[in-house]
GROMACS .gro file of C-alpha atoms in nm:
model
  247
    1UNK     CA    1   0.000   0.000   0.000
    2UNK     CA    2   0.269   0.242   0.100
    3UNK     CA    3   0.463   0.133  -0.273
    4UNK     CA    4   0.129   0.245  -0.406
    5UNK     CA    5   0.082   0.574  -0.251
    6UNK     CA    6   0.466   0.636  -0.309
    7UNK     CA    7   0.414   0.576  -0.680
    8UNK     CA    8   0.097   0.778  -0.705
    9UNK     CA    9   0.277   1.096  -0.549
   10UNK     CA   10   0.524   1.020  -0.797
   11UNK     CA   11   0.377   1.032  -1.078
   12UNK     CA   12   0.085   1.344  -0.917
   13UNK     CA   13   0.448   1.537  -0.879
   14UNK     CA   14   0.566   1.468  -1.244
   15UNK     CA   15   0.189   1.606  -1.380
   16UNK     CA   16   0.214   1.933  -1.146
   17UNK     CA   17   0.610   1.976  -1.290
   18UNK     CA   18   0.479   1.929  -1.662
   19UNK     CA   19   0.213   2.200  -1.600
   20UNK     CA   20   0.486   2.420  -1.479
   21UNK     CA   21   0.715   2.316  -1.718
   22UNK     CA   22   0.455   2.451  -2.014
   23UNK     CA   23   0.360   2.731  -1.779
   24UNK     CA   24   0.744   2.872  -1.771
   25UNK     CA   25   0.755   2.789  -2.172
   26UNK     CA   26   0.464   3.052  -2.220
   27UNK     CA   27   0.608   3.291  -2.016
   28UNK     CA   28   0.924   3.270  -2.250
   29UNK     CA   29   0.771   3.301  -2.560
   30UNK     CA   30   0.549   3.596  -2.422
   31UNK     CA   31   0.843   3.762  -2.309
   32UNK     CA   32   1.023   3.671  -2.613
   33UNK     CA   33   0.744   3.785  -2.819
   34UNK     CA   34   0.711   4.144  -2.580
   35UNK     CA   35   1.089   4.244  -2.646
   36UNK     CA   36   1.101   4.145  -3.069
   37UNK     CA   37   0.733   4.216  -3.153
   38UNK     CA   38   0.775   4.461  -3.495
   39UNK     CA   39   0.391   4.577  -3.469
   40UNK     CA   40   0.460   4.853  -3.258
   41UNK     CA   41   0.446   4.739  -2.897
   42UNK     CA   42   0.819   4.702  -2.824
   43UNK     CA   43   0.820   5.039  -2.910
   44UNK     CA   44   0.639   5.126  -2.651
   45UNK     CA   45   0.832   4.913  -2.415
   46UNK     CA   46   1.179   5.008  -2.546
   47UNK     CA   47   1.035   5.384  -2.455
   48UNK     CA   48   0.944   5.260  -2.099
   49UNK     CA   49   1.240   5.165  -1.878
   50UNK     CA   50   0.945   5.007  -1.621
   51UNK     CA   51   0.801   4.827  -1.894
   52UNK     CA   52   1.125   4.711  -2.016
   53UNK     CA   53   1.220   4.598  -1.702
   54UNK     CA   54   0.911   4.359  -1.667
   55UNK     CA   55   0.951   4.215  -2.007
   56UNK     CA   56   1.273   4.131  -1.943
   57UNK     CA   57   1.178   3.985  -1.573
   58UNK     CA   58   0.930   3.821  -1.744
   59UNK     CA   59   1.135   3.649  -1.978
   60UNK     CA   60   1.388   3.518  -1.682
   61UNK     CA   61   1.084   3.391  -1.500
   62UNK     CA   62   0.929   3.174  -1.763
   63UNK     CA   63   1.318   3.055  -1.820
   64UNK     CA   64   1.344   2.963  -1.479
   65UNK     CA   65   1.058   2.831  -1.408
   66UNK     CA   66   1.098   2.632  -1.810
   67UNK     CA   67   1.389   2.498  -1.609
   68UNK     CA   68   1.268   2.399  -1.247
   69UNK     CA   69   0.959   2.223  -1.393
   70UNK     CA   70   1.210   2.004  -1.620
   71UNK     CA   71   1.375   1.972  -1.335
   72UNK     CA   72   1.104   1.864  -1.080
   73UNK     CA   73   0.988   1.602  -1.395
   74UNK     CA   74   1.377   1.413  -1.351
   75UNK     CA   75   1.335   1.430  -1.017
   76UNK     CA   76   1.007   1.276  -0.973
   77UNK     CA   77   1.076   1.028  -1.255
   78UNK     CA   78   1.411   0.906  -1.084
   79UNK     CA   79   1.366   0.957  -0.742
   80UNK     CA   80   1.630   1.184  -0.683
   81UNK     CA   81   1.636   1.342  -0.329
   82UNK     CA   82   1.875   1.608  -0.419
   83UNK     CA   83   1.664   1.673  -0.723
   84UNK     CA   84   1.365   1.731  -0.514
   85UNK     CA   85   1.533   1.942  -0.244
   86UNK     CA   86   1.684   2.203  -0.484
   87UNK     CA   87   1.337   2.177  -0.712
   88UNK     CA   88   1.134   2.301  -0.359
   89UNK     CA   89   1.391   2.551  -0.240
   90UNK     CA   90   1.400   2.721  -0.600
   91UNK     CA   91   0.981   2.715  -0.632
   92UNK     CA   92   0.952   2.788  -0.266
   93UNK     CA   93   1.153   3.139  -0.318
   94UNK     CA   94   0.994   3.194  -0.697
   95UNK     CA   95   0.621   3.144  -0.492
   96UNK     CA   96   0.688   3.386  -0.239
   97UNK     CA   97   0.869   3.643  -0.501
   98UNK     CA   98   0.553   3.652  -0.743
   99UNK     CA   99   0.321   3.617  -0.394
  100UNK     CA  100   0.488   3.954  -0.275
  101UNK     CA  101   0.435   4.085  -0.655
  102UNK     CA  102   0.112   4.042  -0.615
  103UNK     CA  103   0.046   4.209  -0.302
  104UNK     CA  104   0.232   4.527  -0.452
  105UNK     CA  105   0.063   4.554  -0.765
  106UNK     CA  106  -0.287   4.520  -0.493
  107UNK     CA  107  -0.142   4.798  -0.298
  108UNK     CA  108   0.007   5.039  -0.555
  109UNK     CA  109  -0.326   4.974  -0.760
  110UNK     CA  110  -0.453   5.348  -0.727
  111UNK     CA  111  -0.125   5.397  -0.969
  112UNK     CA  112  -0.332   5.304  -1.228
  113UNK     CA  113  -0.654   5.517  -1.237
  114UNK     CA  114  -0.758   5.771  -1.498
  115UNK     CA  115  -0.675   6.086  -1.277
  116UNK     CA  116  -0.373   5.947  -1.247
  117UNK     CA  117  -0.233   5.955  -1.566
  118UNK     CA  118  -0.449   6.290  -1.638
  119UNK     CA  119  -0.242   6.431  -1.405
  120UNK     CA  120   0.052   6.278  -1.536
  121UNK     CA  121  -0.038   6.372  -1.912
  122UNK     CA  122  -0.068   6.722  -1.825
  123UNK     CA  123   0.273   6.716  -1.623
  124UNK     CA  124   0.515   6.619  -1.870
  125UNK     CA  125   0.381   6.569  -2.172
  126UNK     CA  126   0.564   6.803  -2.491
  127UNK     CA  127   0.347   6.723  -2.796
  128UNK     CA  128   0.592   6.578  -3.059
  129UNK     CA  129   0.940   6.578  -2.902
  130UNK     CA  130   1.066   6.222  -2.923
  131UNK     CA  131   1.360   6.307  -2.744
  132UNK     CA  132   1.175   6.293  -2.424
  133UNK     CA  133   1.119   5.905  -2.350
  134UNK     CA  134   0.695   6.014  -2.199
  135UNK     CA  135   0.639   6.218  -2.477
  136UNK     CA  136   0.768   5.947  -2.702
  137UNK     CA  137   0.613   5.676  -2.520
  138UNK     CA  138   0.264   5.866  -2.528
  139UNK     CA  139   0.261   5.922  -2.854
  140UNK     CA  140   0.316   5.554  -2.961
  141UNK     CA  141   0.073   5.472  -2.746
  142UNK     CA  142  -0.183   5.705  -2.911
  143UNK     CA  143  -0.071   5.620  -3.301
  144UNK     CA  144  -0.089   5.254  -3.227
  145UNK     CA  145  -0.428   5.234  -3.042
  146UNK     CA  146  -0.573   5.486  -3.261
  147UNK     CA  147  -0.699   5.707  -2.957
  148UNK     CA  148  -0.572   6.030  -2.777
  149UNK     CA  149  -0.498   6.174  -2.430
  150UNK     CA  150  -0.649   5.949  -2.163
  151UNK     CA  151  -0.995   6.117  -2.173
  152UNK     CA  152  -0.996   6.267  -2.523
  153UNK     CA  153  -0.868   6.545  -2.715
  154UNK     CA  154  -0.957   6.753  -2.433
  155UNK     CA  155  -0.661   6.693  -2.223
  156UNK     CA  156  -0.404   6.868  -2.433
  157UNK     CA  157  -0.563   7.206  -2.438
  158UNK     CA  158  -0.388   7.300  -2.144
  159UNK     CA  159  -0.021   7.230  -2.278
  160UNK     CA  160   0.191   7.477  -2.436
  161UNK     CA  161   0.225   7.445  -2.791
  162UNK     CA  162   0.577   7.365  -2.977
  163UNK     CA  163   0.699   7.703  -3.131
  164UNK     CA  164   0.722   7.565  -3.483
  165UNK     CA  165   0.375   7.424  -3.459
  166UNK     CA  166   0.208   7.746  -3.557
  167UNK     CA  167  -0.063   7.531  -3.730
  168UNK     CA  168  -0.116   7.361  -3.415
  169UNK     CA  169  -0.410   7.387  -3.192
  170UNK     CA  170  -0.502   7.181  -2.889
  171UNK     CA  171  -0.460   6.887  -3.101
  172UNK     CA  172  -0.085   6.636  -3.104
  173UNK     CA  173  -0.018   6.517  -3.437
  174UNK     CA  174  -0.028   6.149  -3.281
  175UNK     CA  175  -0.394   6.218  -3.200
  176UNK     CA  176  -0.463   6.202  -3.592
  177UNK     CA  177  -0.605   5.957  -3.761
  178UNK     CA  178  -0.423   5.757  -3.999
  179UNK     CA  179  -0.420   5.479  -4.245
  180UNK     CA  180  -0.250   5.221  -4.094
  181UNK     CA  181  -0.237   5.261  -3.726
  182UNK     CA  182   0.195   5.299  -3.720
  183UNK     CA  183   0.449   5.610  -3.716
  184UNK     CA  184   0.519   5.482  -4.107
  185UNK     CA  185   0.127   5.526  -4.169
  186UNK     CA  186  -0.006   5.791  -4.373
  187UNK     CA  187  -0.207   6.096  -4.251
  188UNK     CA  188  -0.577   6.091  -4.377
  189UNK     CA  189  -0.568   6.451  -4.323
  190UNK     CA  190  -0.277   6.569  -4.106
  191UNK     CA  191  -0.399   6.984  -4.223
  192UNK     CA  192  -0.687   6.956  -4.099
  193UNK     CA  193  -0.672   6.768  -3.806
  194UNK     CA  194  -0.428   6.985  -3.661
  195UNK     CA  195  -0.606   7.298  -3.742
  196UNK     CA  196  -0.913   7.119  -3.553
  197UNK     CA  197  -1.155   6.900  -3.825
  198UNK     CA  198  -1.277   6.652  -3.569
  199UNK     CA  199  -1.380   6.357  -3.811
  200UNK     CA  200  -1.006   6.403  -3.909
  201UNK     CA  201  -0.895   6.299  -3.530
  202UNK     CA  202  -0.917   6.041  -3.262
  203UNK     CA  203  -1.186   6.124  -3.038
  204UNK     CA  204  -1.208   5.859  -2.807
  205UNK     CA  205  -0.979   5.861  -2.497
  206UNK     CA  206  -0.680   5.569  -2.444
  207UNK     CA  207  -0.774   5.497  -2.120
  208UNK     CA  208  -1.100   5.390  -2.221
  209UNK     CA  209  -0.961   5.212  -2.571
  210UNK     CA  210  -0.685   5.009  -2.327
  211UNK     CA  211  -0.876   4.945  -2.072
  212UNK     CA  212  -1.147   4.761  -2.330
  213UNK     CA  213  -0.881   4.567  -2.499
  214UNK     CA  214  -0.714   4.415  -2.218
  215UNK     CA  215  -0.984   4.377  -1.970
  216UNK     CA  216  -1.024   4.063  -2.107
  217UNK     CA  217  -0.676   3.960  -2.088
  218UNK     CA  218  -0.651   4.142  -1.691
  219UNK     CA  219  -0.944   3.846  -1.592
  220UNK     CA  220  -0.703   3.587  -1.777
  221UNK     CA  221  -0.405   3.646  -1.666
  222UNK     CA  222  -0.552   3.664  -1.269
  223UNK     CA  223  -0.668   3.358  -1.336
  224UNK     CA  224  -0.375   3.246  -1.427
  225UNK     CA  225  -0.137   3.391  -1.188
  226UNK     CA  226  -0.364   3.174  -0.898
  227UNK     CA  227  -0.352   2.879  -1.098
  228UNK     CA  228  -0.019   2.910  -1.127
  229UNK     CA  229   0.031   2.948  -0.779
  230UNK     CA  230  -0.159   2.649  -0.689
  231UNK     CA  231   0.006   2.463  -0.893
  232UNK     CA  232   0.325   2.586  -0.741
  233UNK     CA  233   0.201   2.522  -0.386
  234UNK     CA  234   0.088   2.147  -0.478
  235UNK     CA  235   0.405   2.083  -0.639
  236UNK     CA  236   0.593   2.178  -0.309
  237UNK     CA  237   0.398   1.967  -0.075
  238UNK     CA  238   0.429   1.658  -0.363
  239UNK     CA  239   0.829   1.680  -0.355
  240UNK     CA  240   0.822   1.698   0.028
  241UNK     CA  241   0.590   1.383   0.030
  242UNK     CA  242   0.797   1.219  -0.243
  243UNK     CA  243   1.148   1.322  -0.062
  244UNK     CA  244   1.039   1.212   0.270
  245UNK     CA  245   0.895   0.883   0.110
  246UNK     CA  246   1.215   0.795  -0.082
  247UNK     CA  247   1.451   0.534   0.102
   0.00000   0.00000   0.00000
């Protein structure tokens, strides 16, 4: 009976390392796919040094954990105690790093409302110079979402106007529209737009445009980040099992 059980938490541990084996393989190619993307959003995250930062995080997480899964499957498989001991040290510390990410990104949530980056729009925003990594990364936001300002239009009327933009009124000439939605895309009416044609601009804000293309993804990737965690959690108390069962 005990060869049984021993063999079932055996092969229980080498299912819960496969799942994190494939879980640490997405998170490589995501991060993989984040940093060389050529539609426009590594742009944005080259622009970002926070953004950066996570992709690249990202990218050594889904590499490590790629690694500890294939190494939790060996140890399982061969009933290796020192195997299993490094495998629940390694996922122990990786649990209670993303754990403590977690709580942060809970706490520092209010980072992330639409005041916020009103605020922070109006701050340091300076229309088209791309010498200034916000301005930059604004504006790439705005051409590649098709949208402008987090509200609308609206929030640019209170920033001071290049002095060769004579043209110029409250509208950025990232806020117009365009035929293909990239810095290389053409101007349906760049004239106009600036000197205020609405139909010739984006109306609608970005925070609303984001916030309705990735709210889907937000649910999914919560739902992954617990499942991932259980699965983290199971796989620690399976090698503990399996290394104290091992004679």
């Amino acid at each position: 009976m005990e060869g049984d059980c021993l063999s079932c938490m055996k092969y229980l541990m080498f299912l819960f390392n496969f799942f994190i084996f494939l879980g640490g393989a997405c998170l490589l190619g995501l991060g993989i796919w984040v940093i060389v993307d050529p539609t426009g959003f590594r742009e944005i995250v080259a622009a970002n040094p926070l953004l950066f930062t996570g992709a690249y995080i990202m990218l050594a997480m889904g590499a490590m954990l790629f690694l500890l899964g294939f190494l939790g499957c060996c140890g399982a498989i061969r009933e290796n105690k020192c195997l299993l001991l490094f495998f629940f040290m390694f996922i122990l510390l990786i649990f209670l790093a993303e754990l403590s990410a977690a709580i942060l990104a809970f706490i520092f949530r209010e980072n992330l409302t639409r005041e916020f980056f009103t605020k922070e729009l109006k701050k340091h925003y300076q229309r088209n110079n791309d010498t200034d990594v916000f301005s930059s990364t604004w504006n790439s936001v705005m051409i590649t979402f098709a949208c402008c300002g987090v509200n609308g239009p609206e929030d640019f009327e209170a920033i001071p106007h290049l002095p060769y933009s004579s043209l110029e009124k409250a509208t950025p000439e990232a806020c117009c529209q365009r035929e293909l939605q990239s810095r290389e895309g053409m101007f349906v009416n760049k004239e106009a737009c600036l000197t205020g044609v609405e139909r010739f601009q984006n109306r609608q804000g970005c925070y609303t445009v984001i916030l309705n293309s990735f709210e889907t993804y937000v649910y999914l990737a919560g739902a992954l980040a617990i499942g991932v965690l259980a699965i983290e959690l199971f796989a620690m108390i399976f090698a503990m099992c399996l290394f104290r069962g091992i004679q």
